[in-house]
Amino acid sequence: MSSELNILALYGLYTALVLLAQVTGAMGQVGMGYLLSSRDEHRTLTGITGRLDRALTNSVTAMALFAPAVLILAVKDGFGHPSLVAAQAFLVARVLYVPAYGLGLTGVRTLLWLAGFAATVVLYLMALMAG
């Protein structure tokens, strides 16, 4: 398996850890009964748990954009040093994004989001140029 595919797998695992952190915080705020219910009644999470909830949603969106770019490059045999650097930049930015969001570091969070998004765009451009 290529390093880019390993990075995709690592980001998937990281997103699963973020989900566990978010659910753990949500249990403390809304209780297990609500989490096991159909959730017809909406409850808003607050504080760090609310920020983790929003960071999780953003992380899943980032995964939905990142994964196809990596998979297209894999199918086209387009991996190389530039794609590895872009995938690494994505992973580092996204791993740092969640705690920055959770801690309310707005400017830092935005810069990290931009770095991860830019790395994803670069991967798509590489995919378009690959064989």
Tab-separated table of N, CA, C and O in Angstrom, residues 9-60:
chain	number	residue	atom	x	y	z
A	9	ALA	N	-5.920	6.058	5.240
A	9	ALA	CA	-6.353	5.162	6.318
A	9	ALA	C	-6.134	5.793	7.688
A	9	ALA	O	-7.004	5.703	8.574
A	10	LEU	N	-5.011	6.454	7.875
A	10	LEU	CA	-4.741	7.133	9.153
A	10	LEU	C	-5.760	8.232	9.420
A	10	LEU	O	-6.230	8.396	10.547
A	11	TYR	N	-6.106	8.984	8.380
A	11	TYR	CA	-7.089	10.047	8.577
A	11	TYR	C	-8.464	9.454	8.902
A	11	TYR	O	-9.200	10.017	9.719
A	12	GLY	N	-8.787	8.319	8.294
A	12	GLY	CA	-10.040	7.651	8.644
A	12	GLY	C	-10.074	7.247	10.104
A	12	GLY	O	-11.067	7.459	10.799
A	13	LEU	N	-8.977	6.679	10.587
A	13	LEU	CA	-8.891	6.303	12.003
A	13	LEU	C	-8.952	7.527	12.908
A	13	LEU	O	-9.606	7.510	13.957
A	14	TYR	N	-8.270	8.591	12.518
A	14	TYR	CA	-8.296	9.820	13.310
A	14	TYR	C	-9.722	10.365	13.399
A	14	TYR	O	-10.172	10.778	14.474
A	15	THR	N	-10.439	10.347	12.282
A	15	THR	CA	-11.823	10.828	12.276
A	15	THR	C	-12.690	9.959	13.193
A	15	THR	O	-13.569	10.472	13.892
A	16	ALA	N	-12.425	8.654	13.226
A	16	ALA	CA	-13.149	7.773	14.144
A	16	ALA	C	-12.864	8.144	15.599
A	16	ALA	O	-13.771	8.126	16.449
A	17	LEU	N	-11.621	8.517	15.907
A	17	LEU	CA	-11.280	8.958	17.269
A	17	LEU	C	-11.992	10.263	17.625
A	17	LEU	O	-12.447	10.438	18.758
A	18	VAL	N	-12.082	11.161	16.663
A	18	VAL	CA	-12.807	12.417	16.890
A	18	VAL	C	-14.278	12.106	17.178
A	18	VAL	O	-14.886	12.704	18.070
A	19	LEU	N	-14.837	11.152	16.450
A	19	LEU	CA	-16.221	10.741	16.688
A	19	LEU	C	-16.391	10.214	18.108
A	19	LEU	O	-17.347	10.581	18.805
A	20	LEU	N	-15.468	9.380	18.566
A	20	LEU	CA	-15.553	8.860	19.932
A	20	LEU	C	-15.465	9.978	20.969
A	20	LEU	O	-16.194	9.967	21.963
A	21	ALA	N	-14.588	10.941	20.740
A	21	ALA	CA	-14.467	12.077	21.664
A	21	ALA	C	-15.758	12.885	21.684
A	21	ALA	O	-16.238	13.298	22.752
A	22	GLN	N	-16.334	13.096	20.516
A	22	GLN	CA	-17.573	13.875	20.417
A	22	GLN	C	-18.718	13.147	21.118
A	22	GLN	O	-19.487	13.745	21.861
A	23	VAL	N	-18.838	11.839	20.903
A	23	VAL	CA	-19.914	11.064	21.527
A	23	VAL	C	-19.740	11.033	23.043
A	23	VAL	O	-20.717	11.156	23.783
A	24	THR	N	-18.518	10.908	23.498
A	24	THR	CA	-18.257	10.908	24.938
A	24	THR	C	-18.703	12.237	25.560
A	24	THR	O	-19.362	12.249	26.605
A	25	GLY	N	-18.357	13.337	24.914
A	25	GLY	CA	-18.799	14.640	25.407
A	25	GLY	C	-20.303	14.803	25.337
A	25	GLY	O	-20.927	15.369	26.247
A	26	ALA	N	-20.904	14.305	24.263
A	26	ALA	CA	-22.355	14.421	24.104
A	26	ALA	C	-23.088	13.630	25.176
A	26	ALA	O	-24.137	14.067	25.670
A	27	MET	N	-22.537	12.483	25.567
A	27	MET	CA	-23.162	11.686	26.633
A	27	MET	C	-23.284	12.498	27.910
A	27	MET	O	-24.294	12.429	28.604
A	28	GLY	N	-22.248	13.259	28.210
A	28	GLY	CA	-22.271	14.077	29.411
A	28	GLY	C	-23.287	15.214	29.340
A	28	GLY	O	-23.802	15.642	30.365
A	29	GLN	N	-23.564	15.702	28.135
A	29	GLN	CA	-24.489	16.832	27.999
A	29	GLN	C	-25.941	16.417	27.806
A	29	GLN	O	-26.836	17.046	28.361
A	30	VAL	N	-26.187	15.409	26.997
A	30	VAL	CA	-27.574	15.062	26.663
A	30	VAL	C	-27.994	13.706	27.207
A	30	VAL	O	-29.174	13.373	27.173
A	31	GLY	N	-27.051	12.915	27.695
A	31	GLY	CA	-27.371	11.621	28.285
A	31	GLY	C	-27.457	10.499	27.265
A	31	GLY	O	-27.714	10.721	26.087
A	32	MET	N	-27.247	9.302	27.756
A	32	MET	CA	-27.261	8.119	26.899
A	32	MET	C	-28.660	7.870	26.318
A	32	MET	O	-28.788	7.436	25.173
A	33	GLY	N	-29.683	8.154	27.081
A	33	GLY	CA	-31.049	7.945	26.591
A	33	GLY	C	-31.313	8.713	25.312
A	33	GLY	O	-31.883	8.180	24.354
A	34	TYR	N	-30.899	9.969	25.290
A	34	TYR	CA	-31.093	10.778	24.083
A	34	TYR	C	-30.264	10.237	22.924
A	34	TYR	O	-30.733	10.164	21.794
A	35	LEU	N	-29.010	9.848	23.197
A	35	LEU	CA	-28.149	9.336	22.127
A	35	LEU	C	-28.681	8.039	21.540
A	35	LEU	O	-28.460	7.749	20.362
A	36	LEU	N	-29.395	7.236	22.335
A	36	LEU	CA	-29.971	5.986	21.852
A	36	LEU	C	-31.346	6.180	21.229
A	36	LEU	O	-31.882	5.252	20.628
A	37	SER	N	-31.914	7.374	21.373
A	37	SER	CA	-33.252	7.622	20.850
A	37	SER	C	-33.209	7.941	19.353
A	37	SER	O	-32.138	7.995	18.743
A	38	SER	N	-34.381	8.197	18.799
A	38	SER	CA	-34.471	8.577	17.380
A	38	SER	C	-34.048	10.028	17.162
A	38	SER	O	-33.929	10.459	16.022
A	39	ARG	N	-33.849	10.755	18.237
A	39	ARG	CA	-33.392	12.152	18.213
A	39	ARG	C	-34.333	13.063	17.410
A	39	ARG	O	-33.898	13.976	16.713
A	40	ASP	N	-35.639	12.782	17.522
A	40	ASP	CA	-36.623	13.640	16.856
A	40	ASP	C	-36.575	15.050	17.431
A	40	ASP	O	-36.798	16.024	16.725
A	41	GLU	N	-36.308	15.138	18.724
A	41	GLU	CA	-36.159	16.440	19.387
A	41	GLU	C	-34.692	16.852	19.294
A	41	GLU	O	-33.811	16.161	19.784
A	42	HIS	N	-34.423	17.973	18.627
A	42	HIS	CA	-33.042	18.430	18.455
A	42	HIS	C	-32.518	19.058	19.739
A	42	HIS	O	-33.191	19.857	20.370
A	43	ARG	N	-31.311	18.674	20.113
A	43	ARG	CA	-30.629	19.290	21.255
A	43	ARG	C	-29.288	19.816	20.775
A	43	ARG	O	-28.568	19.140	20.046
A	44	THR	N	-28.961	21.016	21.182
A	44	THR	CA	-27.726	21.655	20.761
A	44	THR	C	-26.623	21.369	21.767
A	44	THR	O	-26.812	21.566	22.971
A	45	LEU	N	-25.510	20.901	21.272
A	45	LEU	CA	-24.343	20.684	22.130
A	45	LEU	C	-23.618	22.015	22.293
A	45	LEU	O	-23.552	22.812	21.356
A	46	THR	N	-23.056	22.248	23.465
A	46	THR	CA	-22.417	23.523	23.747
A	46	THR	C	-20.962	23.324	24.159
A	46	THR	O	-20.518	22.205	24.408
A	47	GLY	N	-20.245	24.428	24.221
A	47	GLY	CA	-18.867	24.411	24.686
A	47	GLY	C	-17.973	23.586	23.792
A	47	GLY	O	-18.181	23.500	22.578
A	48	ILE	N	-16.977	22.953	24.403
A	48	ILE	CA	-16.018	22.171	23.639
A	48	ILE	C	-16.699	21.001	22.922
A	48	ILE	O	-16.317	20.638	21.802
A	49	THR	N	-17.744	20.427	23.529
A	49	THR	CA	-18.457	19.321	22.881
A	49	THR	C	-19.154	19.805	21.617
A	49	THR	O	-19.133	19.120	20.593
A	50	GLY	N	-19.742	20.979	21.659
A	50	GLY	CA	-20.365	21.553	20.465
A	50	GLY	C	-19.335	21.836	19.380
A	50	GLY	O	-19.577	21.582	18.192
A	51	ARG	N	-18.179	22.348	19.797
A	51	ARG	CA	-17.115	22.606	18.817
A	51	ARG	C	-16.579	21.309	18.232
A	51	ARG	O	-16.288	21.228	17.037
A	52	LEU	N	-16.454	20.270	19.070
A	52	LEU	CA	-16.024	18.956	18.557
A	52	LEU	C	-17.054	18.389	17.584
A	52	LEU	O	-16.690	17.749	16.591
A	53	ASP	N	-18.319	18.619	17.855
A	53	ASP	CA	-19.375	18.161	16.957
A	53	ASP	C	-19.238	18.830	15.584
A	53	ASP	O	-19.304	18.166	14.551
A	54	ARG	N	-19.001	20.128	15.587
A	54	ARG	CA	-18.828	20.849	14.319
A	54	ARG	C	-17.519	20.455	13.640
A	54	ARG	O	-17.465	20.323	12.410
A	55	ALA	N	-16.465	20.237	14.416
A	55	ALA	CA	-15.186	19.791	13.843
A	55	ALA	C	-15.333	18.401	13.228
A	55	ALA	O	-14.735	18.118	12.180
A	56	LEU	N	-16.125	17.537	13.850
A	56	LEU	CA	-16.366	16.200	13.303
A	56	LEU	C	-17.071	16.297	11.954
A	56	LEU	O	-16.672	15.634	10.993
A	57	THR	N	-18.109	17.113	11.882
A	57	THR	CA	-18.813	17.295	10.613
A	57	THR	C	-17.859	17.803	9.542
A	57	THR	O	-17.857	17.316	8.401
A	58	ASN	N	-17.022	18.756	9.906
A	58	ASN	CA	-16.049	19.290	8.962
A	58	ASN	C	-15.026	18.231	8.571
A	58	ASN	O	-14.613	18.155	7.408
A	59	SER	N	-14.634	17.392	9.507
A	59	SER	CA	-13.657	16.335	9.230
A	59	SER	C	-14.215	15.299	8.262
A	59	SER	O	-13.497	14.810	7.383
A	60	VAL	N	-15.480	14.967	8.416
A	60	VAL	CA	-16.114	14.015	7.497
A	60	VAL	C	-16.207	14.621	6.100
A	60	VAL	O	-15.949	13.946	5.098
